[in-house]
XYZ file of C-alpha atoms in Angstrom:
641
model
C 18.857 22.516 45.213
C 20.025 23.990 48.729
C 17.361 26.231 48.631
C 14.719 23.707 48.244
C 16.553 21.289 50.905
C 16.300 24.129 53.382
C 12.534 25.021 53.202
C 10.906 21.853 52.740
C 13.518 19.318 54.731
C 15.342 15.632 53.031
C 12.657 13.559 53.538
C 10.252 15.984 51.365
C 12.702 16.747 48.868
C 13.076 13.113 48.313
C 9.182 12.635 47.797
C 8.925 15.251 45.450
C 11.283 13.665 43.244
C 10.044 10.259 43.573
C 6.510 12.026 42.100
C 8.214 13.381 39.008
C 7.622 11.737 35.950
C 10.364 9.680 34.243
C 11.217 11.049 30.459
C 13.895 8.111 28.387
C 15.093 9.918 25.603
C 18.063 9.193 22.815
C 20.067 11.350 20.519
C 21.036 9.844 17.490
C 21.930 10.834 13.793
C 25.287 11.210 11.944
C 29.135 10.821 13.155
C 30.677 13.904 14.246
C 26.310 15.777 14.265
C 27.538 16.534 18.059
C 25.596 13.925 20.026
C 27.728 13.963 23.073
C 28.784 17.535 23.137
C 24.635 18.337 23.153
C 24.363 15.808 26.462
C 27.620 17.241 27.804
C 26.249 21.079 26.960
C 22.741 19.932 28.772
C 24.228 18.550 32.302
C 26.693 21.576 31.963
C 24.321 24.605 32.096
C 22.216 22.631 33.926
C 25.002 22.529 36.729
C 24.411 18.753 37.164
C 28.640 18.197 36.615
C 30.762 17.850 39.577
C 33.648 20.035 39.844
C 36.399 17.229 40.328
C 34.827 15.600 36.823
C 34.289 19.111 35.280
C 38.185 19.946 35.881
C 38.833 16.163 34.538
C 37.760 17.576 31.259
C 38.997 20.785 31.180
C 42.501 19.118 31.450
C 41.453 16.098 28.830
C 40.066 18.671 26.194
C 43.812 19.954 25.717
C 45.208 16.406 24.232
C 41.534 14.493 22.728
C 39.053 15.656 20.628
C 38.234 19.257 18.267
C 36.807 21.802 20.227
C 39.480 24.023 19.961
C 39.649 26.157 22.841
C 36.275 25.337 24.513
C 35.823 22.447 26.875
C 35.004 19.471 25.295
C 32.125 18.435 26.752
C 31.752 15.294 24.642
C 34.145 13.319 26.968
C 31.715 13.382 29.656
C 29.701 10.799 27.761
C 32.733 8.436 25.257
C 34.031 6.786 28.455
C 35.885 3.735 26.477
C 39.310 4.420 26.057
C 38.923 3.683 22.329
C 36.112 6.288 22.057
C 38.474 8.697 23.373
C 41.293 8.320 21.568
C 39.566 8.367 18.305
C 36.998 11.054 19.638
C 33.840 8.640 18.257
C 30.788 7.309 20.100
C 31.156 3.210 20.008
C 28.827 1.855 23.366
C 25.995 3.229 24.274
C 26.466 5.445 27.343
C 23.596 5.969 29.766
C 23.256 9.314 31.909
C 20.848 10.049 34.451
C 19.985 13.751 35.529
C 16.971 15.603 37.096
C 15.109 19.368 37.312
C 12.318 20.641 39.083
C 9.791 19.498 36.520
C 11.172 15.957 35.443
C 13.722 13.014 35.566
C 15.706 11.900 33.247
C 17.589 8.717 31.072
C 20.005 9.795 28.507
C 21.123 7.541 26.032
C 24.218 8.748 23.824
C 24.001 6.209 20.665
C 26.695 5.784 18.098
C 26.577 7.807 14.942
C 29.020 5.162 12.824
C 27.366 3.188 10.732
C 29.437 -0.266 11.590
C 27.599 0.237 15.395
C 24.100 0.657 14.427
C 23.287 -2.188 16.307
C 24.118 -0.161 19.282
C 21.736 2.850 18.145
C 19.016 0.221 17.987
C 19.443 -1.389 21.767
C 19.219 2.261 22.894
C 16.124 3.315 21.125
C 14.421 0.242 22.281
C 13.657 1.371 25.537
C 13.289 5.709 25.087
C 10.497 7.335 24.923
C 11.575 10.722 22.298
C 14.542 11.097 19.994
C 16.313 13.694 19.662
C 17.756 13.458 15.885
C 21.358 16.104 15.459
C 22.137 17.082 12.032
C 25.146 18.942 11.136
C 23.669 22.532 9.799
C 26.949 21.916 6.823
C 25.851 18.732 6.311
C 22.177 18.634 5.892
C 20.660 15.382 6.155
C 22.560 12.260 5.363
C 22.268 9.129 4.969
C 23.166 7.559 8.432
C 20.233 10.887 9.853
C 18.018 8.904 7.363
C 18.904 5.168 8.680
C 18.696 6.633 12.735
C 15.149 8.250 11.785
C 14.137 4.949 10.234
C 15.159 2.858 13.525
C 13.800 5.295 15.699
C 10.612 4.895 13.928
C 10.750 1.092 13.618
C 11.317 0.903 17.599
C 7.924 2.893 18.325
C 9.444 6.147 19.193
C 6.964 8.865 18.002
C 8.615 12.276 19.994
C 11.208 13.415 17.612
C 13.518 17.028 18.330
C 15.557 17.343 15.101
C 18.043 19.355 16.347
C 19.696 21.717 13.610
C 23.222 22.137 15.335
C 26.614 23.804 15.006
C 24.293 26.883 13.650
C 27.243 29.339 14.381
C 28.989 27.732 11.526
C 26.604 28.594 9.085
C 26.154 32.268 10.528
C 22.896 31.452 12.443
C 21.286 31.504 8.827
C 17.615 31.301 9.183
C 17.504 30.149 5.126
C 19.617 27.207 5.932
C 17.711 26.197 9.146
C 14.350 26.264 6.950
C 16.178 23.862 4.326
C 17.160 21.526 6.601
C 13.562 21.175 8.180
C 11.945 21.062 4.568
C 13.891 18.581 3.612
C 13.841 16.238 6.650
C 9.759 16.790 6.596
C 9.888 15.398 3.094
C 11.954 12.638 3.997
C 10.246 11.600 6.902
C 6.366 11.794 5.688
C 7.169 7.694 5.153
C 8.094 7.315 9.055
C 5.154 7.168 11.978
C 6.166 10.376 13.652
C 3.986 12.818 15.639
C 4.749 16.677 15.439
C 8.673 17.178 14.354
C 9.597 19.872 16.825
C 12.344 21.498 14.652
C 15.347 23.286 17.111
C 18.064 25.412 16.224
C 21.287 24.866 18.361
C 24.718 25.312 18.887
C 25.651 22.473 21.305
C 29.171 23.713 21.655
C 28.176 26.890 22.271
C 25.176 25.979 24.308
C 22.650 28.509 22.350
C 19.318 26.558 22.699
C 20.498 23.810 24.940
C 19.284 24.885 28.291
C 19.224 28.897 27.699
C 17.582 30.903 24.896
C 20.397 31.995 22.086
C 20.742 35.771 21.288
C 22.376 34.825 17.986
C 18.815 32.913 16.913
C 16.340 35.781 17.236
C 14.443 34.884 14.298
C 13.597 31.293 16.636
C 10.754 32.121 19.291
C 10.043 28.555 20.722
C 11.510 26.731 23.794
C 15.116 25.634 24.298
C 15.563 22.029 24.347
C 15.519 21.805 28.182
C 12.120 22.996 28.374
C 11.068 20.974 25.488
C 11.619 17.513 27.106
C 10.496 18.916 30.385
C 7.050 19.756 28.875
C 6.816 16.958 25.878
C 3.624 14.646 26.215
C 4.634 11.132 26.738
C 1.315 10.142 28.546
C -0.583 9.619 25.074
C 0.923 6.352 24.331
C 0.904 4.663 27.645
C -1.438 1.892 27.441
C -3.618 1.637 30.766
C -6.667 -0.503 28.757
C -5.031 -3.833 28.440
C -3.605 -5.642 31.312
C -0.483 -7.504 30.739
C 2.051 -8.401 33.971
C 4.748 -11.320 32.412
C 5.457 -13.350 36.586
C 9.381 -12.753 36.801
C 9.172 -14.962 39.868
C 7.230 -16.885 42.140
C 7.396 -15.808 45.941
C 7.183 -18.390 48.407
C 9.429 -16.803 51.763
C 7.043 -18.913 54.091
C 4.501 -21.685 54.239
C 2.107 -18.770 54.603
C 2.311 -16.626 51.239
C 2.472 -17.362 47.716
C 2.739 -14.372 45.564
C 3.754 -13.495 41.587
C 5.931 -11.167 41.143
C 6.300 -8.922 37.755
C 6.788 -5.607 36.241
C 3.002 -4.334 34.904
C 4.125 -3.716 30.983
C 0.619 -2.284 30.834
C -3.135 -1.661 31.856
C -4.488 -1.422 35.172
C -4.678 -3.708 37.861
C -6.895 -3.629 41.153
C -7.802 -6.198 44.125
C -10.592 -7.766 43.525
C -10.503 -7.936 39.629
C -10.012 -11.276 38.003
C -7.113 -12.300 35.495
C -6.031 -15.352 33.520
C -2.635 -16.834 32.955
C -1.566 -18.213 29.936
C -1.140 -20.043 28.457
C -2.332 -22.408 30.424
C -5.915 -20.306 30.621
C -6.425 -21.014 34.446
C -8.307 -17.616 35.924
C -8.359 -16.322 39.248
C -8.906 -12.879 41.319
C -6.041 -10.749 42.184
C -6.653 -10.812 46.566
C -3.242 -8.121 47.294
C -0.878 -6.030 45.265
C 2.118 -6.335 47.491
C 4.952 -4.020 47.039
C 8.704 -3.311 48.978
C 6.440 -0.236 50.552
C 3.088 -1.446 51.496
C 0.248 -2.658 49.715
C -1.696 -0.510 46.506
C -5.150 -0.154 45.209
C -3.575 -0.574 42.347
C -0.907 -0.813 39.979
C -0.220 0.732 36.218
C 2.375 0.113 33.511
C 6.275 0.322 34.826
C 5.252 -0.739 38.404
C 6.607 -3.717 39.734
C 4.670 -5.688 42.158
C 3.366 -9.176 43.798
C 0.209 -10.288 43.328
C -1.151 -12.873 45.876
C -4.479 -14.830 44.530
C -7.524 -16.053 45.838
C -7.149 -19.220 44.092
C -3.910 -21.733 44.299
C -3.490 -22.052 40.607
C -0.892 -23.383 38.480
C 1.342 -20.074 37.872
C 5.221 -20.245 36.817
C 7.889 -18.328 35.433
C 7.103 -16.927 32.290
C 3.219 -17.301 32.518
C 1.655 -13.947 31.295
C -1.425 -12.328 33.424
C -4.070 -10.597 31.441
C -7.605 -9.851 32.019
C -10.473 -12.230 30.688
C -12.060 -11.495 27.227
C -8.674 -9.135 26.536
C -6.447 -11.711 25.684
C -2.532 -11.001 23.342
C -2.823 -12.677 19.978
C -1.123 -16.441 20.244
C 0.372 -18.322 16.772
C 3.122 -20.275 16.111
C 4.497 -18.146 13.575
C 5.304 -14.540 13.880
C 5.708 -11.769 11.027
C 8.242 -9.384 12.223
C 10.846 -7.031 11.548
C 14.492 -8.067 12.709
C 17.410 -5.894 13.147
C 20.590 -7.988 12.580
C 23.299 -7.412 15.267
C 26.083 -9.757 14.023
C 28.386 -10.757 11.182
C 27.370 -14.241 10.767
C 24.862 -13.995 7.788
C 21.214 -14.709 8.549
C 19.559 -16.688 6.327
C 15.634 -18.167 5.998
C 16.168 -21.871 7.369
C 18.401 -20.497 10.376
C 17.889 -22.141 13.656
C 18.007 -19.739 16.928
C 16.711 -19.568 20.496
C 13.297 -16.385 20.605
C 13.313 -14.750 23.831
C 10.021 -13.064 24.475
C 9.301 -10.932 27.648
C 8.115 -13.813 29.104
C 9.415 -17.449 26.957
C 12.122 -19.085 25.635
C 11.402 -20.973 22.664
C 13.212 -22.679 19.829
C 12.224 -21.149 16.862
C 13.881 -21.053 12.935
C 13.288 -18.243 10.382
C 10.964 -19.718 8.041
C 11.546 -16.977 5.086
C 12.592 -13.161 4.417
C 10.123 -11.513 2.630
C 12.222 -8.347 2.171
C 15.090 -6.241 3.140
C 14.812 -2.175 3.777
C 17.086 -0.012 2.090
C 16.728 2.407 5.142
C 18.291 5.187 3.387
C 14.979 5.272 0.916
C 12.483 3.162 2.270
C 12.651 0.945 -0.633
C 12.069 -2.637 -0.406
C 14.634 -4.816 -1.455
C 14.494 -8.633 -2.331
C 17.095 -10.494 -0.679
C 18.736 -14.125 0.014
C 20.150 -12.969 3.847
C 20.219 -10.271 6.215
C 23.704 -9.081 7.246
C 25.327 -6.928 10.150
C 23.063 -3.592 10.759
C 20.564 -5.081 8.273
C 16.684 -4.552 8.895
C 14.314 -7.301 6.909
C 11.115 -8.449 7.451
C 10.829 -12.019 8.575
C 8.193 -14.964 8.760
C 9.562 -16.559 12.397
C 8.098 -19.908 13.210
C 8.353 -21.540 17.174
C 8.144 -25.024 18.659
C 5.907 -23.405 20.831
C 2.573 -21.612 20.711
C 3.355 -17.494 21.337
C 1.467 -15.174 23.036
C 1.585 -11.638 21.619
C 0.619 -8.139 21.150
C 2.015 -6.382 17.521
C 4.536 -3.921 18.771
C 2.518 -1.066 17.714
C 0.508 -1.962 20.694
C 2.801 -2.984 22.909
C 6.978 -2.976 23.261
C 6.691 -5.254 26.511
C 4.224 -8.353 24.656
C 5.758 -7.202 20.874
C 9.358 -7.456 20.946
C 11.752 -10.695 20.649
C 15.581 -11.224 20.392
C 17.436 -14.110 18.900
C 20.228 -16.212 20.539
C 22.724 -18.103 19.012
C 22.275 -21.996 20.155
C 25.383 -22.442 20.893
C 27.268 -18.937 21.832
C 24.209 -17.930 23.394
C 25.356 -14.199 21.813
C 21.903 -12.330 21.100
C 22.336 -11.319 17.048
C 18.479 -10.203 16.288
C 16.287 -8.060 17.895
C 12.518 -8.123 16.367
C 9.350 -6.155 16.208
C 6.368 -8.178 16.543
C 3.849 -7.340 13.502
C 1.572 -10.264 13.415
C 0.850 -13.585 13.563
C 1.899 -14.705 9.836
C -0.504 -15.283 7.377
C -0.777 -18.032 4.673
C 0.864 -15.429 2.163
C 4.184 -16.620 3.930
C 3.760 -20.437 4.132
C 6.199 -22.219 1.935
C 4.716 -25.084 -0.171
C 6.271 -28.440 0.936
C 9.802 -28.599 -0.453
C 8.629 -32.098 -2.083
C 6.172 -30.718 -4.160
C 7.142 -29.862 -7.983
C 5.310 -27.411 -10.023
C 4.275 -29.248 -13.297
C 4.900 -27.635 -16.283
C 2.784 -27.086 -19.665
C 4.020 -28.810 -22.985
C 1.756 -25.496 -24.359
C 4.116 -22.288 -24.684
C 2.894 -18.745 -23.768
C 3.216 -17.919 -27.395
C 1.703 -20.543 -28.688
C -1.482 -19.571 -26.666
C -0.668 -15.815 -27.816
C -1.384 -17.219 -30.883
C -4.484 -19.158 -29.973
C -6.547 -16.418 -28.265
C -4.824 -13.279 -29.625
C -3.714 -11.696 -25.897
C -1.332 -11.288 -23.182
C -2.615 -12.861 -20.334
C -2.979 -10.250 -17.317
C -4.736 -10.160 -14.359
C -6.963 -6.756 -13.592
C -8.078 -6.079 -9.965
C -10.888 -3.439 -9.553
C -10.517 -2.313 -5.860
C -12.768 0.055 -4.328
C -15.267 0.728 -1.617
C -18.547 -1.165 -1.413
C -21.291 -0.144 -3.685
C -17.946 1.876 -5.394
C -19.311 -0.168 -8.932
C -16.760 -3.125 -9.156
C -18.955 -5.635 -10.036
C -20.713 -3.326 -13.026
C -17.365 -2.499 -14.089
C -16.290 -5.796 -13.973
C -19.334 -7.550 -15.763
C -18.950 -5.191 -18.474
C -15.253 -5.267 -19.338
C -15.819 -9.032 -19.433
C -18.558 -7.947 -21.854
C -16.099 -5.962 -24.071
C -13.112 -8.149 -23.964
C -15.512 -11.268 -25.399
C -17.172 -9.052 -28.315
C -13.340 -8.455 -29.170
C -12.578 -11.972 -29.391
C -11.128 -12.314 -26.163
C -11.342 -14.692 -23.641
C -11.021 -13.897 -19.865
C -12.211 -15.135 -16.454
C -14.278 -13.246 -14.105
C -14.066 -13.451 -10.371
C -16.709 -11.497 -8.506
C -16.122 -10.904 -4.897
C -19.653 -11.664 -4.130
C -19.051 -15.316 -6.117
C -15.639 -15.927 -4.870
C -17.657 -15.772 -1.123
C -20.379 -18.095 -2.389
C -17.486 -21.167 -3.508
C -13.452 -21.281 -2.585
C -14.062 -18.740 0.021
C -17.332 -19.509 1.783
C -15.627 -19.909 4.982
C -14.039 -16.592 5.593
C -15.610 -14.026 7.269
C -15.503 -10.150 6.881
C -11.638 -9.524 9.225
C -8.775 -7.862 8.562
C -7.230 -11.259 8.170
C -9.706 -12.655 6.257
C -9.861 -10.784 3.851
C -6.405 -10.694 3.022
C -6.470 -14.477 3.031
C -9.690 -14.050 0.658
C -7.600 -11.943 -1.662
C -4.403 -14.739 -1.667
C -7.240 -17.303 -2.689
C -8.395 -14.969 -5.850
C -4.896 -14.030 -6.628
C -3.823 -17.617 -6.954
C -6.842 -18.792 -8.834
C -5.542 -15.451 -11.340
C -1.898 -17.072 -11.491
C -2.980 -19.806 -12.769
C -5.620 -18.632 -14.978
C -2.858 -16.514 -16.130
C -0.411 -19.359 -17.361
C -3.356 -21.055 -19.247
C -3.148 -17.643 -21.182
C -6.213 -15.570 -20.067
C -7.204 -12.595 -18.934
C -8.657 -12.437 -15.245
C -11.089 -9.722 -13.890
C -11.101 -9.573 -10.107
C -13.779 -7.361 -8.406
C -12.654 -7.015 -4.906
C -12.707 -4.295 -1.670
C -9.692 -5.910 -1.131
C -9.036 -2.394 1.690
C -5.198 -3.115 2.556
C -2.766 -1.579 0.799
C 0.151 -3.702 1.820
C -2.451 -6.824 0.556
C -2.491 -5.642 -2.095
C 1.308 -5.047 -3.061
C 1.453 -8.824 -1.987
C -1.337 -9.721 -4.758
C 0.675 -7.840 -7.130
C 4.314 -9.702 -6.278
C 2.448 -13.392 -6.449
C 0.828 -12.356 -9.708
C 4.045 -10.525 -11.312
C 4.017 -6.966 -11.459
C 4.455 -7.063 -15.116
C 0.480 -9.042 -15.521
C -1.242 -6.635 -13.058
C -3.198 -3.987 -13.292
C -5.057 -2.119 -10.671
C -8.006 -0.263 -10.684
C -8.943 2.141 -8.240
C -12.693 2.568 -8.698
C -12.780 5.947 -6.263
C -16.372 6.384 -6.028
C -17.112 9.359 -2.967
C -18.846 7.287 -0.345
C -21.510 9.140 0.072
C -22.957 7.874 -3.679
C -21.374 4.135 -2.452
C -24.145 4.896 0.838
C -26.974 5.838 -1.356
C -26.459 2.860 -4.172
C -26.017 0.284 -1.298
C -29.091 -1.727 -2.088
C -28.567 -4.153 0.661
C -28.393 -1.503 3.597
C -24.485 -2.280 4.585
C -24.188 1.428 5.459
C -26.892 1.655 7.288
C -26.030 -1.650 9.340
C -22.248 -0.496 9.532
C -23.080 2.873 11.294
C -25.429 1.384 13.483
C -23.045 -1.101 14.870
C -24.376 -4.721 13.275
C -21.531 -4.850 10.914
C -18.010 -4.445 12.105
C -14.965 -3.863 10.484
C -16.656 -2.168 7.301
C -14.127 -0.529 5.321
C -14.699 3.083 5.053
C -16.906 2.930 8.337
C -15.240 1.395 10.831
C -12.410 -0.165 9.326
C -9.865 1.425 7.428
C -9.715 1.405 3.322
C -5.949 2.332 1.852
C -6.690 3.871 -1.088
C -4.285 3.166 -3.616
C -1.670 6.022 -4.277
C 0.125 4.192 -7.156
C -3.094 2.163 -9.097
C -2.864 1.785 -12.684
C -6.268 3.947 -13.314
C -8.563 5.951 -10.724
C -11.788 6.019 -12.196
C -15.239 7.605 -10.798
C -18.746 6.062 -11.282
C -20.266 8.707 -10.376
C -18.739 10.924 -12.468
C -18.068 8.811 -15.277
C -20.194 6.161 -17.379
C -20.015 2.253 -17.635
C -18.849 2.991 -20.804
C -16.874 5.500 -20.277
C -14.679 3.508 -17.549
C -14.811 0.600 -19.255
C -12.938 2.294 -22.295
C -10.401 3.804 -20.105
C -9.584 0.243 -18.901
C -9.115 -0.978 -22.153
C -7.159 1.709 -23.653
C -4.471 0.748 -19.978
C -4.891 -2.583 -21.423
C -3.629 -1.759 -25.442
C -1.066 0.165 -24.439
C 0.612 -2.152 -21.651
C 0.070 -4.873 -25.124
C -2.337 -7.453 -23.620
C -5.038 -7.011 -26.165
C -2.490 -8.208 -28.790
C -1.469 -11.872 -29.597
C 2.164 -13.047 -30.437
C 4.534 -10.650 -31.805
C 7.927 -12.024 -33.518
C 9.162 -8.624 -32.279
């Protein structure tokens, strides 16, 4: 640092570090993984430690905590006294340190499970995790429930750093165990590369220097890691969104809006709208503490003045025209739960957005994640540490981007009305669909004086409902046709609901979107239910492309009437069947959204059957089906047994 002072001067040396890029990064996993020692190891042999603080811990690592004879380096970060006495992580402490190459935010996050709340606040806001495990330990199940978080919060840069390696004698087997089975655990999370890193944190082999005692590794120590890692890809500089903090009026003369760009580009000259009242004008200056830009980018804060004297407020969000956040009333959403008191669907709270305070009351929980597997879990409440997915609705329209797209537009907390204590923070998925709205609470489903087994009896099934799912042209609609066919010359009676007929009656008013089709697929699935409890079969013929849709067809039916049918036809025989030209029309650009063009198609990894049209016959398929059918029973009428 003195040399650098010397040869270029202050005033240079503070420039150059004002140009450096800024890198937020976490460590997380386990208790007792080494968290803080690896932040305390990294300012160490950095030389970023004063001397006064460095002797401070030299004298403290006699009496409080287990490093034995070395320094424990851990201190530097558990400032509560608590944390020190019992030598655990409880706040989140923030450090702040920079090289030649980059700046950087530290956040030291609890390992405990009971503070998990305090993992999540200090995800929310870093850019790479770096995930310890405990070379003894392997992975466990609080390295499992971090990783999940980490994922849930948008964090895609992940180090899983393999430490204390000199307990395990530096074993190269044990390091590859580790990694195998943390890559099969997270194929379920949205990573990007794992960049797998022995270490000894105590030690300091891999921190900031190379380690003798890990020949066998040739890639980068961690220093050189985050000062190289790519965090560029996922800044957003297309869509324009700047939430107006405040509204700057220090004389008669100027009227500006000033906000923190979450992200896109903005220049003078270009035009923007505010919402939600919709009033547009064009952005005249961008005014900053320094001087005036050409233009501003995501993380920049600034003051726009306008051409126009508009209505503009606190809490008004700029965008740019035609490129305008989602808006809805009710928001699907993941929640994190944060405090004792037991959340529950019909809960009343206050939703902060980045830009709105609105009243708002959780309408329903769809489900609760076991974050240790992944799993699913139906549940009445959510309680402390708990992650569920939520239906959210607000007395007041919200404006939006999912948080995939955006952490700024797609994140929420919830405040307590009356302690005003935040106890949610949420993940912005959608606006929620009609899968989610509750029927009105007066309403009373009517029931049959008929009993399932007296229709058993009548028509000699199980009713069931079978979904064919595949890409267009793929041969639902033959399949379907003749397993209808089959089922009636065996006495059977059953229901047929074509896609192409389902478009022509209940849903000729949907369109060909993500959104609509999934609502198109809630419409057939209820008209199954139904059919269902009269006691007959249904055949639905469907794209039906989502994946998650799908699961949510299957729950309304009941999992125990569905089957699904993945008719996997390649798609280049779909192209040359397709007698109306969709292909053609899709690649060209006429269509959009076509699944398997330009739109997405999930194809099932858990359907009933997979079977191939152009492999296999009508008949042939058809068959197949109903030997699925005979052996799940619902070609067979009442049994006593």
């Amino acid at each position: 640092m003195h040399s650098a002072l010397k040869a270029s001067g202050v005033d240079a040396y503070i420039e150059s570090h004002q140009r450096k890029d800024l890198l937020r990064f976490l460590t997380c996993g386990s208790v007792d993984d080494g968290k803080s020692t690896l932040i305390g190891r990294l300012l160490h042999d950095s030389q970023l430690i004063y001397e006064d603080v460095l002797a401070s811990l030299e004298a403290d690592s006699g009496t409080q905590g287990s490093a034995g004879s070395h320094v424990n380096l851990a201190l530097l970060m558990d400032g509560l006294r608590a944390e020190r006495e019992q030598g655990i992580t409880i706040d989140v402490a923030y450090r702040y340190f920079s090289t030649e190459r980059r700046t950087f935010i530290i956040a030291d996050t609890p390992g405990h499970p009971q503070y998990t709340r305090n993992m999540a606040t200090g995800a929310s806001t870093c850019d790479l995790a770096i995930i310890l495990i405990d070379s003894r330990h392997g992975v466990l199940p609080q390295t499992k429930r971090h990783s999940y978080i980490a994922s849930l919060l948008g964090i895609r840069n992940v180090v899983v750093a393999v430490n204390k390696m000199d307990l395990v004698g530096w074993s190269h087997e044990r390091f590859g165990e580790i990694c195998e089975d943390y890559r099969s655990f997270a194929k379920a999370l949205d990573f990007g590369e794992l960049y797998f890193l022995p270490m000894s944190a105590l030690l300091g082999d891999n921190v900031v220097n190379e380690s003798d005692n890990l020949e066998w590794f040739d890639r980068p120590p961690l220093l050189e890691y985050l000062e190289t890692a790519d965090i560029g890809s996922g800044v957003d500089l297309e869509h324009f969104r700047m939430p107006v903090q405040l509204v700057s009026r220090p004389d008669a003369d100027f009227r500006g809006y000033a906000g923190t760009v979450t992200s896109g580009v903005i220049r003078p000259g270009e035009e923007i709208v505010a919402l939600p009242s919709g009033l547009s004008s064009t952005v005249e200056r961008i005014v900053t503490f320094d001087g005036e830009l050409d233009a501003a980018g995501p993380g920049r804060a600034v003051t726009l003045t306008l051409t126009d004297e508009i209505d503009i407020s606190r809490g008004d969000l700029f965008v740019t025209p035609g490129d305008e956040p989602q808006r809805a009333h009710e928001l699907d959403a993941m929640v994190v739960w944060m405090t004792e008191a037991e959340m529950a669907p019909g809960g009343t709270y206050l939703l902060q957005t980045t830009n709105a305070v609105s009243n708002c009351a959780v309408r329903s929980l769809r489900y609760r994640v076991d974050v240790d597997t992944g799993m699913h879990e139906q549940a009445l409440g959510l309680g402390l540490n708990d992650i569920g997915r939520c239906v959210i609705g607000s007395d007041r329209e919200l404006a939006f981007d999912p948080y995939a797209s955006s952490r700024a537009t797609g994140s929420f907390v919830l405040v307590d009305r009356l302690s005003y204590a935040t106890v949610a923070a949420g993940m912005i998925i959608g606006a929620a669909s009609v899968w989610d709205h509750a029927p009105d609470a007066a309403l009373v489903r009517q029931r049959s004086e008929i009993s399932d087994a007296e229709r058993a009896i009548r028509f000699g099934q199980q009713p069931c409902t079978i979904l064919l799912t595949g890409l267009t042209a793929a041969g639902k609609s033959t399949l379907a046709t003749a397993l209808e066919r089959e089922l009636f010359d065996r006495g059977k009676v059953s229901i047929r609901l074509d896609g192409e007929n389902v478009r022509m009656g209940i849903s000729r008013d949907l369109g060909f979107s993500a959104h609509e089709r999934s609502e198109n697929l809630r419409r057939v699935s209820e008209v199954a239910r139904l059919v269902n409890g009269q006691g007959l079969i249904a055949i639905a013929a469907l794209v039906a492309p989502d994946g998650e849709v799908r699961q949510r067809a299957r729950d309304l039916v009941g999992a125990d009437r569905y089957v699904e049918v993945f008719v996997d036809t390649p798609i280049d025989v779909c192209r040359e069947r397709d007698p109306h030209g969709l292909y053609a029309m899709a690649d060209s650009g006429e269509i959009q959204r076509f699944p398997g063009v330009s739109a997405p198609y999930d194809r099932p990894a858990d359907a009933d059957l997979r079977v191939d049209t152009s492999a296999q016959g009508v008949d042939e398929c058809v068959a197949e089906i109903v030997r699925v059918l005979t052996e799940r029973g619902f070609l067979r009428g009442f049994s006593a047994t």
